[in-house]
Structures are given as structure tokens and as C-alpha cells.
Amino acid sequence: MLRFPFLAAGAAGLLLTVACDGDQGKAGVTGDSCTVVDNDDGTLTITCGDTVVTVPAGGQGTPGDSGPPGDPGEAGPPGEAGISCTLVDNNNGTKTITCTDGTTITVSDALKDYNQLTDAEKAALDPTLKIIKVDFPSTGKPVITMLITDRNGNPVTGMDSLTSGAGLTWRASVLKLVVGTPSALGVNGAAIDTWVSYNAANATSSASTESANSSGTATAGQGTLIDLGDGTYTYTFDKNITDEANAGTKYEADKTHRVVVLAYKSGNPFRPMDAWMDLIPQTGSDETGKNEKINQDSCMKCHSDFKAPANATAAFHSGTRYDVGTCVACHNDQRRFSSSGSPNTEPTMTAGTTPGTVKWSGNASVINGEAVINMPVFIHKIHMGEELRLKPDRANGSGQYSAVQYDEVTYAQDVRNCEKCHNTAAKADNWETGISRRACGACHDDISFVSPAPVGRKMHSGLAQPDDTGCSAATCHGGAGKVAGYHEPVAPPNTITSGTLPDSPDGQYRRMGWQWDSVNNKGVSGTVASPLTCTLSAPCLPSANSNAAWMAAAGYVPTGAAQITYDVSAVKLDANKNPQIVFKLKKDGTDVDFGTYDATNKPELLTGFVGSPSAYFAYTLPQDGIAAPVDFNATTSKYIRTCWINGPSAATDCKLEKDATTGYYTLTVLSTTLPSTAKFLTGGIGYTYSMSSTQPLTQTDLTGFPYNATTKIGGLIVPAPNVWKATGTNSSSMRRSIVETARCNNCHDGLGVTPTYHSGQRNDGPTCSFCHNPNRVNSGWAVNAKDIIHAIHGGGKRNVPFTWHGEIKAWEVTYPGVLNTCTQCHVPGGYDFSVSSTANNVPNMLYSYAATGSGYDPNPVAPATVGPFISPYVTPNTAYGSGYTTSGTRTVGTQYTGANTAPAVCSAGSPCTCSQANPCFAEDTTLVHSPITAACGACHDSTIAQNHFKAFGGSYYAPRGTALNTQEQCLMCHGKGKIAAIAEVHK
């Protein structure tokens, strides 16, 4: 059957034309012989030779009024010639209809034959496999009936003929769910559900899947796959699930069963297909989804997609196994056994006697009595990752199961946020109610449930537990809120309570240290000459910018804690060109009135809190020959508490005024006057985190999170999301939109908390560019936002480790998503210059600076001006010259003097006074990256890639004086619609 979406107009051309009553007209041109049959259902079927088309019928017209009798009419004009049409089969699932009136239309067959598709059509197929039904016949060999459709819902046939050799692979599995409860324990004494596969040779053998045979005849170990020719297929298992001696479990028809089907082809010429169904054989009841504990959509928020695109691969199993419901086909409890049927044993722990130092060599199939690769164990271990205590010794063997280095995985948020994965599913609360040694021991791998505890492990506080009977007892982990209470995603203060600082605890980085001097009422930093002594009563922080309070992650608000939010009404300039921000704070949704500062009775903005957020402003000033850059390169900020203390009548620094009618406060930065050249003024509330001068807003009246006023450590921070506005709403007054915080939080669930940076106070993706602007450098690295964010996320792919801020260890970051899925972070069009808001900005984008100043000391322990872990691209102890600045005096370099005038040359005889109106430019010896190369080179850092950038005008660690005289030509090939468009090469 052909589908004719155009028939409402096209059908008329195929119908015969009828003349008025009169003499016979001139015969028309002979056309193809066709018949028309009225189907009495509003359609007509037209048959022309071998072609059959069904079209909508025209409706009955409204009868006209009867006219008066008259004379017989004259003969009508000759009839019109008929239209001749031909039909050509294109042998690719389409047919072309060509008519003599010039009309040519190509239509698709409803049924597609995979074997007749071109490679491009296979890639566009995007097929879906749906299990229609499962039969459990008396033979004991289940039969699955399936339908394969393309992306448009058309059935696809011919996908069984390539099942041998390197062709299409079909795999299938059938499992049974063994329910476990504290009163009716399941497999291995578990109080939680366990999937057990029939596909094992017996009850003490490992289980996986069986493959398909398309010959139509039985083949040992292979099921029989039959293409029914209409898009439906049947798969008959080779495994007799009623043969208990030769199956992995006993057949129980009243229990929930799962069938799993995987269909894919080597190289993924089309997107692979996964499908599964849960049902009860005895009744046929569809149980699909009723036993799920996790929400796969939550997995995809962080992982992008497990499913491979056509002609590509993805991270896991080459992208062929992507539906979480199918994982248990292989990742089940029976993997505690070898393929030969013998039980796998825990590897010998070869070194260490304390948790965190235990090592083993070789593979680990079983740890603490549980199969490592069993789904609940494996997934928990992967996400616990580097926090696991039992470590493989990779110097003596592969040291992990099947080369999966799960103990090196870095997790992008607090691992105790169990509801990140366990949500909305039918049994999502199982993480809290289904308490078991299996699930708990997967993360807490240094806890032993047997006595005596094996080497490197400590005894379970509830002593030995041979099964899960007691786990949910009210005196143990049972009862409302108990498990959740132990899994509160709250990071503790980052304190150091022993030793001296600075130090180099692992030989890789140096912590200078910070401590509150309660005698002199100030914070002090440690130096190599004068180290700090850290004790329980006088704890240290790694630096003044370290987190000093307990800090809630993932939007969690502990019981009794207040939730602070910011409301920004406007950002503007006053009559004197001073930046202003109009805002209010809300506590649990209610406006906060700061009151009047009183050093004795009202020393803080909020009762029960210390500290405050800041008002932060960013804008652009002329730089490097660009009068109006589109990247922030200048900032000013004020601590709100300071402005509050100053009051509404302050004449210097800043002031804070309240509108009694609206409740909004207006903060004015009196110490900064913007010149007329300033553009893109944007301001926000939040951002504060230095213990030396701008302590974050911290709640201090909660007993569960005690605050020590003497050391300034403790209390609770529930990070309030930063809120910002630009001075205008059109593209000429706002910086281009590139990323969205919501996209970042798909994975992080709260930027800045576990992994912790900026004490959770700088938690908005777009405004990272306030501070991390093109002029910011550190340790010989460009730390412009696009440079560092790409380099951190691409840490596992880089050739040269990104060693900026050694304690961060960005080179160890394991990105969980598909790295070339740029829209994981970027808004569509925000990364590939395919929309005008980004494409038009290219000429005015600033170069990223990578090296300015001097003192690049390669020794990570000895004192250094710049810091530890310098970039390997800079030469130690080399002076690269001064960078861009709007303050101070310069005797070298050049200074802005106007949009249409040459920069002034600074010298000892004619020094430059740098200012907002007349900023001083960096020296020509500083090292820079050209704008697009900066982003690309952060991930693509191989020598070949760098040579490619340079061959097309890109600059990478090039002297500014040379770089500004070249023009990168990246978009000549990588622009929208070009041969290697950015979006295309990142599919």
C-alpha cells in the first residue's frame, strides 16, 4: 500500500472529468486504464494496472434549487483530455508518480525492507523494537513476538537475514524475580529482590544471554528467529526453562519474569535496539515497570545517552546496551559463579591492614560475599568510585573486574543524594526501605558482616549478620527516616585538626593554610617560614577560601534549616555612572528586613546567621584593539554586610538603601565609576566565600551544625542560587547566552558542592565568566571559563594533564556523559556559532591569556609566586610581562586612549596611569590563545591538533604581539553549513 499525504489535492487529477449534458465532445488522449471503487467508508480505491491507491472521497455537494422549465440546452463544449500518469518503483522503499501535467511526487512504502536501504537510509532508520507478547508453551521454550518500526512508525522487515558472522546480532534472555523481605528472605539471605536468569547451565553457573539463529531450524545454544515479513518477528528460546537441571533457576509460573532482547550490528550502521518486558506467565499479566527502583531518565541527565548514534559508539558496550532494564540479563547475582560452575572467590588482599590501604591483585569477581558485577552492587560501586576503601593494586595485575576501574570514578555530586537515581519509579523508595547487606556493603566496602573481619575491614557495628533478617529492625536501620538520616547530602567543614601548614601531604600540591586569630580578631595564613599549628581547638582550613561550614548539597534543606533565596529586580547605573543593583533576600519565601546595624545588638543582617552574600558586577572595556568586546574583562563587587554597616547615607565605598514600599534594597558601588566605553553591565547577588573578609551567609542557630564563634568554623550553609540581571534585555546589552545552570545541575545537582569549590557560593554557570574572564591566568594556564571548563570535563581525554590548582586534580575527572554531546552544557547554537547571537560576536571575542608575570617555579613545595603544578607549556622562571589592568602605573606596554586613536606607549619617562576609562593592555610577551582555538584546544590538545590550529591562523601559547597580528580561520571549515561544521563533528 502506498501512502499519499498529498491526496486531498492530487486525487482530483486522477478522476475522470464529466461535461455538461450535450453533444459528445472531442475524445481525450487515451490514458492508463483505471478503475474506481467506492469503499463506502469515505474513501475510494483507484487501481491502475499493478498500482492500488486509496484516497479520500469528495463529499456530496448541496443540491441547488429547482429552476423553471426551459428549452433543451445546447450541446456542451468538448470534454477535457485525461491526465496520463506513470508509476516507477525506485527499489529503495519509495515510488515516483509522474503525470503529464508536470506533477512529480515520490512516496514511501509503508513497509520498509532493511536489505533495500542505502547506508544513509540505515543510519536514518532509528529503529525501535517493541515486545508485543510473550508465550510460555508446554515445550518450556518461551516465544517472544516483536515489532520493529522506523523513526516514523513504519514497520521494517529483513532484519533477520544478517544474524551470522559480522552481521546483525540478536541476544535474548529470560529471568525470574525472586522477591526478598525481612520475613521471607530471598537469594543469599537477602531482604531485597534478586533477578535470577534461566540462561545459566544450572543453578551454580554464571548467566548471560543466548544468541539468535535465523535459519528457522533449531541450533544448540541459539534461539530461532523468524521474520514474518510484515515488521513482526518471533524469537523462540533454545533454553527450556522448565528443565530445572539445565537452567539457572526453578520455573515458577506465578512469579514475575523478564524477557530481554538486544538487536544491533557491528559498527552500528543504525541505532541499536533494546527491549524488555515483565510479565507473569501464569496469568499473562503485564508487570513492566512495577518492580523498578530507579528512574532511567535520571541516569540520562548525567550520562547523556548510553545509546550509540548511527555509525558511532557510546561509552558502555559500544552503545548497544543502553536500557537500564536490560542490564540484569548479564549483571545478575549468578555472576558469583564462573562459566564452568565453580564459585568465584574474593581475591587475596595483599597489602595494608587498615581501610583505604588494602590492595589486591588480579580481578575481583566477589567482594564481601557479593558478586561485584551484580547490578545493585556494581552500580553502587561505580558511583561510590574513588571513595571506596578496598583498592586494586594495578602494579601487580589488572586489579579490577573486567578492566572496569570503578574505584577511579569521580562523582559529580554528593554520593549520598540517593534520590538522584531513586525517584519516580514504582519502587523508588527501596533505597530507604529495602535494607540489605548487598546494597549497603557495595558502597561501605570496608564493613564486614562476618566475624572475624577480613584484613583491612572493620566489624559491622551490629556485629556479624549471616542474612538480612535484622537489617530493618527498629533498633537497627528500620524505622522512618533512619536510612535517609545517615544519607543526608551535607558536606562537613574542610578543616585540618593536626599537623602544620603549609605542607605537601602527597607530594603533589601545597596547602598554605588559614586560621582565625581570635586574639587579634583576624584571619592569618601560613607560610613556609611561619607555618600554622592545627589542633582540634584551633583548626585550620587549607586556605581562606575553603569551606568552613557544613554545606548542604543537591538542593537538600536539613530539618529546621532556613532556605535563603535572592530576588534581583534591576541592575543599572545611577546619575554618576556608579553600578547599582536592586534586590531583596527571602527567608523561606518571606522578605528579609535587615534592620539597622548595631555592633552590640544587631551585628548581623539576619538573626541566627553570620556573614552575607555580595553584589557582584561584570562588564567589558576596550582591549586588544576591540572597542566593545563581548567577553567580560572588568569587575567590581561589594560585600552586602559592609554596605549595610555603611548605611544609606554613605559617601564613599558603597551604600545600601531600602524602599519601604517595595521592600527592595538598592546597593550602590560608590568606589567605581564606569566610563562610557563600558558595555554589557551585568550584576548578581551571591558569590561570597573568603573567610578572611567576606564570610558566606551561614546559619548558626542549629544544634546539629554547631558554630564556633572563636574559630569562625561551623554552622550550616544551604547555598542560595546566584541571581543576576543585565542592564538591558536585548542582544546589544547582554553577553551571549552559551550555557544554562540547569544543564550543569543535571549532573552536579548544585554547582560548588561535592566536589566542593567556592564554598558553593558561585553556583551559576553563565556567571562563571564574571571572574573566569579572558585575562585570568594561574600557574601558566588560561583559566578563562571556556578554557578551564572544557579542560576539566575533558580531563580523561587530554594528552597533557590539566594541572591548574593541583589539589583539584582535574586530570582525574571522569566525565560521565558523552563528551561530544555539547548540549549537555551548552544551549543549542551556543557552542557552534549557528545562531546570530553567537556568530555576530566572533569578531569581538577576546583572546584567552595563559601566561603573564614571572616566577613560574616548577617546584611544587618550595615557595612560588604563581603556585604549584605549573603548565608544561611555559618556561620556568621566565618573565612573560604584565597583563591587562585598570589600576596602577605602567612604564611598559601600551594604554587605551580612544577608539580611533593609537594606543599610548608607556615608558619610564612617560608612565601610564591605568584606569577604567583608559585601561593598560598586556605586554606583547604575554602568552595567549585565540578565541576559538582556546575552546577547542582545551580538549583537543594533541600535537597534531595544535599544529592544525596554527596552520589555520590559530594561536596557542603564542606571544600576544604575534597572535594579534594573525587571524584564526576556524569557521571557514567548521562554521554552520561547512564541510566540518562544529555540530556535525561533535555528533
mmCIF file of N, CA and C in Angstrom, residues 780-782 786-804 809-815 819 869-873 929 933-943 945-946 949 956-957:
data_model
loop_
_atom_site.group_PDB
_atom_site.id
_atom_site.type_symbol
_atom_site.label_atom_id
_atom_site.label_comp_id
_atom_site.label_asym_id
_atom_site.label_seq_id
_atom_site.Cartn_x
_atom_site.Cartn_y
_atom_site.Cartn_z
ATOM 1 N N GLY A 780 50.415 29.348 34.732
ATOM 2 C CA GLY A 780 50.712 29.166 33.321
ATOM 3 C C GLY A 780 49.570 28.573 32.528
ATOM 4 N N TRP A 781 48.391 28.543 33.116
ATOM 5 C CA TRP A 781 47.194 28.052 32.429
ATOM 6 C C TRP A 781 46.238 29.212 32.199
ATOM 7 N N ALA A 782 45.529 29.185 31.092
ATOM 8 C CA ALA A 782 44.419 30.110 30.890
ATOM 9 C C ALA A 782 43.255 29.592 31.713
ATOM 10 N N LYS A 786 35.750 29.239 29.501
ATOM 11 C CA LYS A 786 35.666 28.202 28.473
ATOM 12 C C LYS A 786 36.912 27.334 28.459
ATOM 13 N N ASP A 787 38.070 27.905 28.822
ATOM 14 C CA ASP A 787 39.305 27.126 28.830
ATOM 15 C C ASP A 787 39.278 26.080 29.938
ATOM 16 N N ILE A 788 38.967 26.518 31.166
ATOM 17 C CA ILE A 788 39.060 25.564 32.272
ATOM 18 C C ILE A 788 37.909 24.573 32.297
ATOM 19 N N ILE A 789 36.710 25.016 31.923
ATOM 20 C CA ILE A 789 35.568 24.096 31.994
ATOM 21 C C ILE A 789 35.725 22.982 30.969
ATOM 22 N N HIS A 790 36.166 23.327 29.754
ATOM 23 C CA HIS A 790 36.434 22.276 28.776
ATOM 24 C C HIS A 790 37.578 21.382 29.244
ATOM 25 N N ALA A 791 38.635 21.984 29.789
ATOM 26 C CA ALA A 791 39.796 21.195 30.200
ATOM 27 C C ALA A 791 39.470 20.261 31.359
ATOM 28 N N ILE A 792 38.636 20.718 32.301
ATOM 29 C CA ILE A 792 38.252 19.860 33.427
ATOM 30 C C ILE A 792 37.377 18.705 32.950
ATOM 31 N N HIS A 793 36.342 19.019 32.183
ATOM 32 C CA HIS A 793 35.442 17.966 31.716
ATOM 33 C C HIS A 793 36.131 17.022 30.735
ATOM 34 N N GLY A 794 37.099 17.523 30.007
ATOM 35 C CA GLY A 794 37.839 16.670 29.076
ATOM 36 C C GLY A 794 39.090 16.073 29.682
ATOM 37 N N GLY A 795 39.191 16.133 31.017
ATOM 38 C CA GLY A 795 40.407 15.675 31.692
ATOM 39 C C GLY A 795 40.842 14.279 31.310
ATOM 40 N N GLY A 796 39.895 13.366 31.185
ATOM 41 C CA GLY A 796 40.235 11.990 30.865
ATOM 42 C C GLY A 796 40.642 11.779 29.419
ATOM 43 N N LYS A 797 40.401 12.772 28.551
ATOM 44 C CA LYS A 797 40.716 12.640 27.130
ATOM 45 C C LYS A 797 41.972 13.409 26.722
ATOM 46 N N ARG A 798 42.401 14.319 27.567
ATOM 47 C CA ARG A 798 43.547 15.150 27.217
ATOM 48 C C ARG A 798 44.840 14.339 27.156
ATOM 49 N N ASN A 799 45.767 14.810 26.356
ATOM 50 C CA ASN A 799 47.095 14.203 26.304
ATOM 51 C C ASN A 799 48.007 14.783 27.382
ATOM 52 N N VAL A 800 47.838 16.070 27.672
ATOM 53 C CA VAL A 800 48.643 16.750 28.677
ATOM 54 C C VAL A 800 47.753 17.032 29.883
ATOM 55 N N PRO A 801 48.093 16.529 31.073
ATOM 56 C CA PRO A 801 47.228 16.753 32.238
ATOM 57 C C PRO A 801 47.013 18.230 32.515
ATOM 58 N N PHE A 802 45.782 18.565 32.825
ATOM 59 C CA PHE A 802 45.431 19.945 33.167
ATOM 60 C C PHE A 802 45.687 20.106 34.660
ATOM 61 N N THR A 803 46.830 20.674 35.026
ATOM 62 C CA THR A 803 47.284 20.666 36.404
ATOM 63 C C THR A 803 46.999 21.954 37.164
ATOM 64 N N TRP A 804 46.179 22.826 36.626
ATOM 65 C CA TRP A 804 45.825 24.049 37.351
ATOM 66 C C TRP A 804 45.221 23.695 38.710
ATOM 67 N N LYS A 809 43.033 18.298 41.005
ATOM 68 C CA LYS A 809 43.367 17.094 40.251
ATOM 69 C C LYS A 809 42.397 16.888 39.090
ATOM 70 N N ALA A 810 42.277 17.920 38.281
ATOM 71 C CA ALA A 810 41.324 17.889 37.172
ATOM 72 C C ALA A 810 41.624 16.773 36.193
ATOM 73 N N TRP A 811 42.864 16.350 36.115
ATOM 74 C CA TRP A 811 43.222 15.289 35.176
ATOM 75 C C TRP A 811 42.628 13.937 35.572
ATOM 76 N N GLU A 812 42.086 13.841 36.788
ATOM 77 C CA GLU A 812 41.473 12.590 37.230
ATOM 78 C C GLU A 812 39.957 12.587 37.038
ATOM 79 N N VAL A 813 39.412 13.693 36.560
ATOM 80 C CA VAL A 813 37.956 13.776 36.382
ATOM 81 C C VAL A 813 37.505 12.772 35.331
ATOM 82 N N THR A 814 36.480 12.018 35.658
ATOM 83 C CA THR A 814 35.916 11.044 34.715
ATOM 84 C C THR A 814 34.545 11.558 34.287
ATOM 85 N N TYR A 815 34.479 12.070 33.079
ATOM 86 C CA TYR A 815 33.230 12.673 32.604
ATOM 87 C C TYR A 815 32.199 11.580 32.342
ATOM 88 N N LEU A 819 31.061 12.964 25.782
ATOM 89 C CA LEU A 819 31.824 14.206 25.816
ATOM 90 C C LEU A 819 31.548 15.098 24.622
ATOM 91 N N PHE A 869 52.181 23.131 40.375
ATOM 92 C CA PHE A 869 51.723 22.463 39.159
ATOM 93 C C PHE A 869 51.593 23.427 37.986
ATOM 94 N N ILE A 870 52.690 24.034 37.624
ATOM 95 C CA ILE A 870 52.636 24.962 36.500
ATOM 96 C C ILE A 870 52.411 24.205 35.204
ATOM 97 N N SER A 871 51.908 24.910 34.233
ATOM 98 C CA SER A 871 51.670 24.337 32.914
ATOM 99 C C SER A 871 52.992 23.926 32.263
ATOM 100 N N PRO A 872 53.030 22.798 31.605
ATOM 101 C CA PRO A 872 54.259 22.393 30.915
ATOM 102 C C PRO A 872 54.548 23.231 29.681
ATOM 103 N N TYR A 873 53.593 24.095 29.304
ATOM 104 C CA TYR A 873 53.784 24.919 28.118
ATOM 105 C C TYR A 873 54.537 26.219 28.404
ATOM 106 N N HIS A 929 45.846 32.465 23.794
ATOM 107 C CA HIS A 929 45.167 31.568 22.860
ATOM 108 C C HIS A 929 44.148 32.403 22.087
ATOM 109 N N THR A 933 40.278 28.757 19.162
ATOM 110 C CA THR A 933 41.322 27.782 19.493
ATOM 111 C C THR A 933 41.343 27.519 20.992
ATOM 112 N N ALA A 934 41.072 28.544 21.795
ATOM 113 C CA ALA A 934 41.083 28.379 23.247
ATOM 114 C C ALA A 934 40.095 27.308 23.687
ATOM 115 N N ALA A 935 38.890 27.328 23.105
ATOM 116 C CA ALA A 935 37.877 26.338 23.470
ATOM 117 C C ALA A 935 38.237 24.966 22.922
ATOM 118 N N CYS A 936 38.611 24.903 21.651
ATOM 119 C CA CYS A 936 38.906 23.617 21.024
ATOM 120 C C CYS A 936 40.141 22.973 21.643
ATOM 121 N N GLY A 937 41.186 23.792 21.871
ATOM 122 C CA GLY A 937 42.440 23.268 22.388
ATOM 123 C C GLY A 937 42.365 22.777 23.807
ATOM 124 N N ALA A 938 41.311 23.148 24.548
ATOM 125 C CA ALA A 938 41.179 22.677 25.919
ATOM 126 C C ALA A 938 40.910 21.178 25.981
ATOM 127 N N CYS A 939 40.253 20.650 24.971
ATOM 128 C CA CYS A 939 40.022 19.199 24.878
ATOM 129 C C CYS A 939 40.989 18.559 23.878
ATOM 130 N N HIS A 940 41.091 19.169 22.691
ATOM 131 C CA HIS A 940 41.926 18.628 21.620
ATOM 132 C C HIS A 940 43.333 19.202 21.754
ATOM 133 N N ASP A 941 44.137 18.589 22.638
ATOM 134 C CA ASP A 941 45.430 19.187 22.957
ATOM 135 C C ASP A 941 46.614 18.396 22.403
ATOM 136 N N SER A 942 46.371 17.483 21.496
ATOM 137 C CA SER A 942 47.481 16.725 20.919
ATOM 138 C C SER A 942 48.349 17.631 20.057
ATOM 139 N N THR A 943 49.552 17.173 19.776
ATOM 140 C CA THR A 943 50.461 17.944 18.919
ATOM 141 C C THR A 943 49.856 18.127 17.534
ATOM 142 N N ALA A 945 46.673 18.280 16.795
ATOM 143 C CA ALA A 945 45.601 19.273 16.897
ATOM 144 C C ALA A 945 46.180 20.683 16.981
ATOM 145 N N GLN A 946 47.219 20.853 17.773
ATOM 146 C CA GLN A 946 47.832 22.180 17.906
ATOM 147 C C GLN A 946 48.404 22.656 16.567
ATOM 148 N N PHE A 949 45.543 23.884 14.464
ATOM 149 C CA PHE A 949 45.093 25.230 14.839
ATOM 150 C C PHE A 949 46.015 26.282 14.227
ATOM 151 N N TYR A 956 48.095 29.358 20.014
ATOM 152 C CA TYR A 956 48.065 28.503 21.192
ATOM 153 C C TYR A 956 49.387 28.715 21.925
ATOM 154 N N TYR A 957 49.317 29.330 23.092
ATOM 155 C CA TYR A 957 50.523 29.735 23.834
ATOM 156 C C TYR A 957 51.442 30.550 22.938
#
